[in-house]
Amino acid sequence: MLDFLSKELLRLQEERKIHAFVMLAERQRRMREAEESGRRQVEERRQEQSLGVLFQVVKVHQSTVDSYLEDIILSSMENTAEEQAREEVQRMAVEINDIAYEMESWYVIKWHIRGCLQQFRTCLTICICGYVYNLRHGKGRAILFKITSLM
């Protein structure tokens, strides 16, 4: 019986040792899990911060791209407006030049006609004076014939 009790005592001691090892292992596992959980939380916070910074950088980048594109669009609109205005001014200049040329042509024609009319008036005056003179002196028919043939 002593042998049985000593074996039983050894078994209980071994069982307590095993239980102590199990408890120690369980405690170490919980500590490792807690450490891992803490590391995970720290990593998640860092990741959230990194994502926040990334989103801010993307926002800044997007706003920079937007302002750059807006500047390009405004610049091209100004250039287009300038080109259209320049084309309109050139078109109007051509029209004004054509009108001025026509007016100048009419002016030249008017002065030619006026000069011709003045010469004709002078010639007519001379002819009429000559006709009147010749009527008085009996030569009216011959000069009247010459005047009608000139016209």
Short mmCIF file of N, CA and C in Angstrom, two decimals:
data_model
loop_
_atom_site.label_atom_id
_atom_site.label_comp_id
_atom_site.label_asym_id
_atom_site.label_seq_id
_atom_site.Cartn_x
_atom_site.Cartn_y
_atom_site.Cartn_z
N MET A 1 0.81 -1.14 0.00
CA MET A 1 0.00 0.00 0.00
C MET A 1 0.89 1.26 0.00
N LEU A 2 1.92 1.24 0.64
CA LEU A 2 2.86 2.33 0.64
C LEU A 2 3.35 2.60 -0.78
N ASP A 3 3.58 1.54 -1.42
CA ASP A 3 4.01 1.67 -2.81
C ASP A 3 2.91 2.36 -3.62
N PHE A 4 1.70 1.99 -3.39
CA PHE A 4 0.57 2.60 -4.10
C PHE A 4 0.46 4.08 -3.77
N LEU A 5 0.60 4.40 -2.46
CA LEU A 5 0.50 5.79 -2.03
C LEU A 5 1.67 6.60 -2.59
N SER A 6 2.84 6.03 -2.62
CA SER A 6 3.98 6.76 -3.14
C SER A 6 3.79 6.99 -4.66
N LYS A 7 3.28 5.99 -5.32
CA LYS A 7 3.01 6.16 -6.75
C LYS A 7 1.90 7.19 -6.96
N GLU A 8 0.92 7.13 -6.08
CA GLU A 8 -0.18 8.09 -6.18
C GLU A 8 0.34 9.50 -5.91
N LEU A 9 1.22 9.63 -4.93
CA LEU A 9 1.81 10.92 -4.61
C LEU A 9 2.61 11.43 -5.80
N LEU A 10 3.40 10.56 -6.40
CA LEU A 10 4.17 10.95 -7.59
C LEU A 10 3.24 11.36 -8.73
N ARG A 11 2.21 10.60 -8.88
CA ARG A 11 1.25 10.94 -9.94
C ARG A 11 0.61 12.29 -9.66
N LEU A 12 0.21 12.55 -8.41
CA LEU A 12 -0.38 13.84 -8.06
C LEU A 12 0.63 14.97 -8.26
N GLN A 13 1.87 14.72 -7.84
CA GLN A 13 2.90 15.73 -8.03
C GLN A 13 3.12 16.00 -9.51
N GLU A 14 3.17 14.94 -10.28
CA GLU A 14 3.32 15.09 -11.73
C GLU A 14 2.11 15.82 -12.32
N GLU A 15 0.95 15.47 -11.80
CA GLU A 15 -0.26 16.12 -12.28
C GLU A 15 -0.24 17.61 -11.93
N ARG A 16 0.22 17.95 -10.72
CA ARG A 16 0.33 19.36 -10.33
C ARG A 16 1.36 20.08 -11.20
N LYS A 17 2.50 19.38 -11.47
CA LYS A 17 3.51 19.98 -12.34
C LYS A 17 2.92 20.26 -13.72
N ILE A 18 2.25 19.25 -14.23
CA ILE A 18 1.62 19.40 -15.55
C ILE A 18 0.61 20.53 -15.51
N HIS A 19 -0.21 20.54 -14.44
CA HIS A 19 -1.20 21.60 -14.31
C HIS A 19 -0.50 22.97 -14.23
N ALA A 20 0.61 23.05 -13.48
CA ALA A 20 1.37 24.31 -13.37
C ALA A 20 1.92 24.70 -14.74
N PHE A 21 2.48 23.68 -15.47
CA PHE A 21 2.98 23.98 -16.82
C PHE A 21 1.86 24.45 -17.74
N VAL A 22 0.70 23.80 -17.62
CA VAL A 22 -0.46 24.18 -18.44
C VAL A 22 -0.87 25.61 -18.10
N MET A 23 -0.92 25.90 -16.77
CA MET A 23 -1.30 27.25 -16.35
C MET A 23 -0.26 28.28 -16.84
N LEU A 24 1.02 27.92 -16.71
CA LEU A 24 2.09 28.80 -17.18
C LEU A 24 2.00 29.00 -18.69
N ALA A 25 1.78 27.92 -19.41
CA ALA A 25 1.65 28.01 -20.87
C ALA A 25 0.43 28.85 -21.24
N GLU A 26 -0.66 28.62 -20.51
CA GLU A 26 -1.88 29.40 -20.78
C GLU A 26 -1.62 30.88 -20.52
N ARG A 27 -0.94 31.17 -19.41
CA ARG A 27 -0.62 32.57 -19.09
C ARG A 27 0.28 33.18 -20.15
N GLN A 28 1.29 32.45 -20.58
CA GLN A 28 2.19 32.94 -21.62
C GLN A 28 1.44 33.16 -22.94
N ARG A 29 0.54 32.24 -23.26
CA ARG A 29 -0.26 32.38 -24.48
C ARG A 29 -1.11 33.65 -24.42
N ARG A 30 -1.79 33.85 -23.25
CA ARG A 30 -2.60 35.07 -23.11
C ARG A 30 -1.74 36.33 -23.22
N MET A 31 -0.56 36.30 -22.62
CA MET A 31 0.35 37.46 -22.70
C MET A 31 0.79 37.70 -24.15
N ARG A 32 1.13 36.60 -24.85
CA ARG A 32 1.51 36.75 -26.27
C ARG A 32 0.34 37.28 -27.09
N GLU A 33 -0.86 36.79 -26.80
CA GLU A 33 -2.05 37.28 -27.51
C GLU A 33 -2.28 38.75 -27.21
N ALA A 34 -2.10 39.14 -25.93
CA ALA A 34 -2.28 40.55 -25.56
C ALA A 34 -1.23 41.41 -26.26
N GLU A 35 0.02 40.94 -26.28
CA GLU A 35 1.07 41.68 -26.98
C GLU A 35 0.75 41.77 -28.47
N GLU A 36 0.35 40.65 -29.03
CA GLU A 36 0.00 40.64 -30.46
C GLU A 36 -1.17 41.56 -30.73
N SER A 37 -2.16 41.54 -29.84
CA SER A 37 -3.32 42.42 -30.00
C SER A 37 -2.88 43.89 -29.92
N GLY A 38 -2.00 44.18 -28.97
CA GLY A 38 -1.47 45.55 -28.87
C GLY A 38 -0.71 45.94 -30.13
N ARG A 39 0.14 45.01 -30.62
CA ARG A 39 0.89 45.31 -31.86
C ARG A 39 -0.06 45.51 -33.03
N ARG A 40 -1.13 44.66 -33.08
CA ARG A 40 -2.11 44.79 -34.14
C ARG A 40 -2.82 46.15 -34.07
N GLN A 41 -3.19 46.54 -32.85
CA GLN A 41 -3.86 47.84 -32.68
C GLN A 41 -2.94 48.98 -33.10
N VAL A 42 -1.67 48.89 -32.68
CA VAL A 42 -0.70 49.92 -33.08
C VAL A 42 -0.55 49.93 -34.60
N GLU A 43 -0.44 48.76 -35.19
CA GLU A 43 -0.31 48.66 -36.65
C GLU A 43 -1.56 49.21 -37.35
N GLU A 44 -2.74 48.88 -36.80
CA GLU A 44 -3.98 49.40 -37.39
C GLU A 44 -4.04 50.92 -37.29
N ARG A 45 -3.61 51.47 -36.10
CA ARG A 45 -3.58 52.93 -35.97
C ARG A 45 -2.61 53.54 -36.96
N ARG A 46 -1.43 52.94 -37.11
CA ARG A 46 -0.45 53.44 -38.08
C ARG A 46 -1.02 53.37 -39.50
N GLN A 47 -1.69 52.27 -39.77
CA GLN A 47 -2.28 52.11 -41.11
C GLN A 47 -3.36 53.16 -41.33
N GLU A 48 -4.20 53.40 -40.31
CA GLU A 48 -5.23 54.44 -40.43
C GLU A 48 -4.60 55.81 -40.63
N GLN A 49 -3.52 56.08 -39.86
CA GLN A 49 -2.82 57.36 -40.03
C GLN A 49 -2.22 57.46 -41.43
N SER A 50 -1.61 56.36 -41.87
CA SER A 50 -1.02 56.36 -43.23
C SER A 50 -2.10 56.59 -44.27
N LEU A 51 -3.26 55.92 -44.11
CA LEU A 51 -4.36 56.13 -45.05
C LEU A 51 -4.86 57.57 -44.99
N GLY A 52 -4.94 58.12 -43.76
CA GLY A 52 -5.36 59.51 -43.62
C GLY A 52 -4.40 60.45 -44.33
N VAL A 53 -3.09 60.21 -44.12
CA VAL A 53 -2.09 61.04 -44.80
C VAL A 53 -2.19 60.84 -46.31
N LEU A 54 -2.35 59.58 -46.73
CA LEU A 54 -2.48 59.30 -48.15
C LEU A 54 -3.70 60.01 -48.74
N PHE A 55 -4.84 59.96 -48.03
CA PHE A 55 -6.04 60.65 -48.52
C PHE A 55 -5.81 62.16 -48.59
N GLN A 56 -5.11 62.72 -47.60
CA GLN A 56 -4.81 64.15 -47.64
C GLN A 56 -3.90 64.48 -48.82
N VAL A 57 -2.89 63.63 -49.04
CA VAL A 57 -2.00 63.85 -50.18
C VAL A 57 -2.77 63.76 -51.48
N VAL A 58 -3.65 62.75 -51.57
CA VAL A 58 -4.47 62.59 -52.79
C VAL A 58 -5.37 63.81 -52.96
N LYS A 59 -5.94 64.30 -51.84
CA LYS A 59 -6.79 65.50 -51.93
C LYS A 59 -6.00 66.70 -52.44
N VAL A 60 -4.80 66.89 -51.85
CA VAL A 60 -3.95 68.00 -52.28
C VAL A 60 -3.57 67.81 -53.74
N HIS A 61 -3.19 66.59 -54.09
CA HIS A 61 -2.81 66.30 -55.47
C HIS A 61 -3.99 66.57 -56.41
N GLN A 62 -5.17 66.11 -56.00
CA GLN A 62 -6.36 66.31 -56.83
C GLN A 62 -6.68 67.79 -56.97
N SER A 63 -6.57 68.54 -55.86
CA SER A 63 -6.85 69.97 -55.95
C SER A 63 -5.80 70.66 -56.81
N THR A 64 -4.54 70.18 -56.73
CA THR A 64 -3.49 70.75 -57.59
C THR A 64 -3.79 70.44 -59.05
N VAL A 65 -4.18 69.21 -59.33
CA VAL A 65 -4.53 68.84 -60.70
C VAL A 65 -5.73 69.66 -61.17
N ASP A 66 -6.73 69.82 -60.30
CA ASP A 66 -7.91 70.60 -60.67
C ASP A 66 -7.54 72.04 -60.98
N SER A 67 -6.72 72.65 -60.12
CA SER A 67 -6.34 74.04 -60.37
C SER A 67 -5.47 74.15 -61.61
N TYR A 68 -4.60 73.17 -61.84
CA TYR A 68 -3.77 73.17 -63.04
C TYR A 68 -4.63 73.08 -64.30
N LEU A 69 -5.58 72.14 -64.28
CA LEU A 69 -6.49 72.00 -65.43
C LEU A 69 -7.34 73.24 -65.61
N GLU A 70 -7.79 73.82 -64.50
CA GLU A 70 -8.58 75.06 -64.58
C GLU A 70 -7.75 76.17 -65.21
N ASP A 71 -6.47 76.29 -64.81
CA ASP A 71 -5.58 77.30 -65.40
C ASP A 71 -5.40 77.05 -66.89
N ILE A 72 -5.23 75.78 -67.26
CA ILE A 72 -5.06 75.46 -68.69
C ILE A 72 -6.33 75.82 -69.46
N ILE A 73 -7.48 75.47 -68.90
CA ILE A 73 -8.75 75.76 -69.58
C ILE A 73 -8.96 77.26 -69.70
N LEU A 74 -8.71 78.01 -68.61
CA LEU A 74 -8.88 79.46 -68.67
C LEU A 74 -7.91 80.07 -69.67
N SER A 75 -6.67 79.58 -69.67
CA SER A 75 -5.68 80.09 -70.61
C SER A 75 -6.10 79.82 -72.05
N SER A 76 -6.57 78.59 -72.30
CA SER A 76 -7.00 78.27 -73.67
C SER A 76 -8.23 79.07 -74.05
N MET A 77 -9.12 79.33 -73.07
CA MET A 77 -10.29 80.16 -73.37
C MET A 77 -9.85 81.58 -73.72
N GLU A 78 -8.88 82.12 -72.96
CA GLU A 78 -8.38 83.46 -73.26
C GLU A 78 -7.73 83.49 -74.63
N ASN A 79 -6.91 82.47 -74.91
CA ASN A 79 -6.25 82.40 -76.22
C ASN A 79 -7.27 82.29 -77.34
N THR A 80 -8.29 81.46 -77.11
CA THR A 80 -9.34 81.31 -78.12
C THR A 80 -10.08 82.62 -78.31
N ALA A 81 -10.39 83.29 -77.20
CA ALA A 81 -11.09 84.58 -77.30
C ALA A 81 -10.22 85.60 -78.04
N GLU A 82 -8.91 85.61 -77.73
CA GLU A 82 -8.01 86.53 -78.43
C GLU A 82 -7.96 86.21 -79.92
N GLU A 83 -7.86 84.93 -80.24
CA GLU A 83 -7.81 84.53 -81.65
C GLU A 83 -9.10 84.93 -82.37
N GLN A 84 -10.24 84.67 -81.73
CA GLN A 84 -11.51 85.04 -82.34
C GLN A 84 -11.61 86.55 -82.51
N ALA A 85 -11.17 87.30 -81.49
CA ALA A 85 -11.21 88.76 -81.59
C ALA A 85 -10.29 89.23 -82.71
N ARG A 86 -9.09 88.62 -82.79
CA ARG A 86 -8.14 89.01 -83.84
C ARG A 86 -8.73 88.71 -85.22
N GLU A 87 -9.34 87.52 -85.37
CA GLU A 87 -9.96 87.17 -86.65
C GLU A 87 -11.10 88.13 -86.98
N GLU A 88 -11.90 88.48 -85.98
CA GLU A 88 -13.01 89.41 -86.20
C GLU A 88 -12.48 90.78 -86.61
N VAL A 89 -11.41 91.24 -85.93
CA VAL A 89 -10.84 92.54 -86.27
C VAL A 89 -10.27 92.49 -87.68
N GLN A 90 -9.59 91.40 -88.03
CA GLN A 90 -9.04 91.30 -89.38
C GLN A 90 -10.15 91.27 -90.43
N ARG A 91 -11.22 90.54 -90.13
CA ARG A 91 -12.35 90.49 -91.06
C ARG A 91 -12.96 91.87 -91.22
N MET A 92 -13.14 92.56 -90.10
CA MET A 92 -13.71 93.91 -90.16
C MET A 92 -12.76 94.87 -90.89
N ALA A 93 -11.45 94.70 -90.69
CA ALA A 93 -10.48 95.55 -91.38
C ALA A 93 -10.56 95.34 -92.89
N VAL A 94 -10.72 94.07 -93.30
CA VAL A 94 -10.87 93.78 -94.73
C VAL A 94 -12.13 94.44 -95.27
N GLU A 95 -13.24 94.32 -94.52
CA GLU A 95 -14.49 94.94 -94.95
C GLU A 95 -14.34 96.46 -95.05
N ILE A 96 -13.73 97.05 -94.01
CA ILE A 96 -13.54 98.51 -94.02
C ILE A 96 -12.63 98.91 -95.17
N ASN A 97 -11.59 98.11 -95.41
CA ASN A 97 -10.68 98.40 -96.52
C ASN A 97 -11.42 98.33 -97.85
N ASP A 98 -12.27 97.29 -97.99
CA ASP A 98 -13.06 97.18 -99.23
C ASP A 98 -13.98 98.38 -99.39
N ILE A 99 -14.65 98.75 -98.31
CA ILE A 99 -15.56 99.91 -98.35
C ILE A 99 -14.78 101.17 -98.68
N ALA A 100 -13.61 101.34 -98.04
CA ALA A 100 -12.79 102.53 -98.31
C ALA A 100 -12.33 102.54 -99.76
N TYR A 101 -11.96 101.36 -100.27
CA TYR A 101 -11.54 101.28 -101.66
C TYR A 101 -12.68 101.66 -102.59
N GLU A 102 -13.89 101.13 -102.27
CA GLU A 102 -15.06 101.48 -103.08
C GLU A 102 -15.34 102.97 -103.00
N MET A 103 -15.26 103.50 -101.76
CA MET A 103 -15.52 104.94 -101.60
C MET A 103 -14.47 105.75 -102.34
N GLU A 104 -13.22 105.29 -102.26
CA GLU A 104 -12.15 105.99 -102.97
C GLU A 104 -12.38 105.91 -104.47
N SER A 105 -12.81 104.72 -104.93
CA SER A 105 -13.09 104.57 -106.36
C SER A 105 -14.23 105.50 -106.77
N TRP A 106 -15.28 105.54 -105.93
CA TRP A 106 -16.39 106.44 -106.24
C TRP A 106 -15.92 107.90 -106.20
N TYR A 107 -15.04 108.20 -105.26
CA TYR A 107 -14.53 109.56 -105.16
C TYR A 107 -13.76 109.93 -106.41
N VAL A 108 -12.88 108.99 -106.86
CA VAL A 108 -12.10 109.24 -108.08
C VAL A 108 -13.03 109.38 -109.27
N ILE A 109 -14.01 108.46 -109.37
CA ILE A 109 -14.97 108.52 -110.47
C ILE A 109 -15.75 109.83 -110.42
N LYS A 110 -16.15 110.20 -109.19
CA LYS A 110 -16.91 111.45 -109.03
C LYS A 110 -16.09 112.64 -109.51
N TRP A 111 -14.81 112.65 -109.14
CA TRP A 111 -13.98 113.77 -109.56
C TRP A 111 -13.72 113.74 -111.07
N HIS A 112 -13.59 112.55 -111.63
CA HIS A 112 -13.44 112.46 -113.09
C HIS A 112 -14.70 112.97 -113.77
N ILE A 113 -15.84 112.50 -113.26
CA ILE A 113 -17.11 112.95 -113.85
C ILE A 113 -17.26 114.45 -113.68
N ARG A 114 -16.93 114.93 -112.46
CA ARG A 114 -17.05 116.37 -112.22
C ARG A 114 -16.13 117.14 -113.18
N GLY A 115 -14.89 116.61 -113.36
CA GLY A 115 -13.96 117.28 -114.29
C GLY A 115 -14.51 117.25 -115.71
N CYS A 116 -15.04 116.09 -116.10
CA CYS A 116 -15.60 115.98 -117.45
C CYS A 116 -16.80 116.92 -117.61
N LEU A 117 -17.63 116.95 -116.55
CA LEU A 117 -18.80 117.84 -116.63
C LEU A 117 -18.38 119.30 -116.71
N GLN A 118 -17.33 119.63 -115.96
CA GLN A 118 -16.86 121.01 -116.03
C GLN A 118 -16.34 121.33 -117.43
N GLN A 119 -15.60 120.38 -118.00
CA GLN A 119 -15.11 120.59 -119.37
C GLN A 119 -16.28 120.68 -120.34
N PHE A 120 -17.27 119.78 -120.14
CA PHE A 120 -18.43 119.78 -121.02
C PHE A 120 -19.18 121.11 -120.88
N ARG A 121 -19.34 121.55 -119.62
CA ARG A 121 -20.04 122.82 -119.38
C ARG A 121 -19.29 123.97 -120.05
N THR A 122 -17.95 123.93 -119.91
CA THR A 122 -17.15 124.98 -120.54
C THR A 122 -17.32 124.92 -122.05
N CYS A 123 -17.23 123.71 -122.57
CA CYS A 123 -17.37 123.53 -124.02
C CYS A 123 -18.77 123.97 -124.48
N LEU A 124 -19.78 123.58 -123.71
CA LEU A 124 -21.15 123.93 -124.05
C LEU A 124 -21.35 125.44 -123.99
N THR A 125 -20.76 126.02 -122.95
CA THR A 125 -20.86 127.48 -122.82
C THR A 125 -20.23 128.16 -124.02
N ILE A 126 -19.06 127.66 -124.40
CA ILE A 126 -18.37 128.25 -125.55
C ILE A 126 -19.21 128.05 -126.81
N CYS A 127 -19.75 126.85 -126.96
CA CYS A 127 -20.54 126.55 -128.15
C CYS A 127 -21.81 127.42 -128.19
N ILE A 128 -22.46 127.54 -127.04
CA ILE A 128 -23.70 128.34 -127.01
C ILE A 128 -23.37 129.79 -127.32
N CYS A 129 -22.29 130.25 -126.74
CA CYS A 129 -21.90 131.64 -127.01
C CYS A 129 -21.60 131.81 -128.50
N GLY A 130 -20.92 130.80 -129.04
CA GLY A 130 -20.61 130.85 -130.48
C GLY A 130 -21.87 130.76 -131.31
N TYR A 131 -22.84 129.94 -130.92
CA TYR A 131 -24.09 129.78 -131.63
C TYR A 131 -24.87 131.09 -131.64
N VAL A 132 -24.92 131.68 -130.43
CA VAL A 132 -25.64 132.96 -130.33
C VAL A 132 -24.96 133.99 -131.22
N TYR A 133 -23.65 133.98 -131.20
CA TYR A 133 -22.92 134.93 -132.02
C TYR A 133 -23.19 134.68 -133.49
N ASN A 134 -23.18 133.37 -133.86
CA ASN A 134 -23.40 133.04 -135.27
C ASN A 134 -24.85 133.28 -135.68
N LEU A 135 -25.78 133.15 -134.76
CA LEU A 135 -27.16 133.45 -135.08
C LEU A 135 -27.29 134.93 -135.44
N ARG A 136 -26.59 135.68 -134.69
CA ARG A 136 -26.65 137.11 -134.95
C ARG A 136 -26.03 137.43 -136.30
N HIS A 137 -25.07 136.63 -136.67
CA HIS A 137 -24.35 136.93 -137.91
C HIS A 137 -24.75 136.00 -139.03
N GLY A 138 -25.76 135.15 -138.86
CA GLY A 138 -26.30 134.33 -139.94
C GLY A 138 -25.64 132.99 -140.15
N LYS A 139 -24.86 132.51 -139.22
CA LYS A 139 -24.19 131.22 -139.42
C LYS A 139 -24.70 130.17 -138.42
N GLY A 140 -25.85 130.25 -137.90
CA GLY A 140 -26.36 129.42 -136.81
C GLY A 140 -26.55 127.96 -137.14
N ARG A 141 -26.98 127.65 -138.33
CA ARG A 141 -27.29 126.26 -138.63
C ARG A 141 -26.05 125.38 -138.71
N ALA A 142 -25.03 125.81 -139.23
CA ALA A 142 -23.81 125.00 -139.38
C ALA A 142 -23.22 124.66 -138.02
N ILE A 143 -23.17 125.57 -137.10
CA ILE A 143 -22.60 125.33 -135.76
C ILE A 143 -23.52 124.43 -134.96
N LEU A 144 -24.85 124.59 -135.08
CA LEU A 144 -25.79 123.74 -134.38
C LEU A 144 -25.60 122.30 -134.84
N PHE A 145 -25.33 122.12 -136.11
CA PHE A 145 -25.06 120.78 -136.61
C PHE A 145 -23.80 120.21 -135.99
N LYS A 146 -22.77 121.00 -135.83
CA LYS A 146 -21.52 120.54 -135.23
C LYS A 146 -21.72 120.20 -133.75
N ILE A 147 -22.51 120.97 -133.02
CA ILE A 147 -22.74 120.71 -131.59
C ILE A 147 -23.50 119.42 -131.43
N THR A 148 -24.53 119.16 -132.20
CA THR A 148 -25.31 117.94 -132.06
C THR A 148 -24.49 116.73 -132.44
N SER A 149 -23.54 116.88 -133.34
CA SER A 149 -22.73 115.73 -133.73
C SER A 149 -21.69 115.41 -132.65
N LEU A 150 -21.33 116.34 -131.78
CA LEU A 150 -20.39 116.10 -130.71
C LEU A 150 -21.04 115.30 -129.58
N MET A 151 -22.31 115.46 -129.40
CA MET A 151 -22.98 114.82 -128.28
C MET A 151 -23.31 113.43 -128.58
#
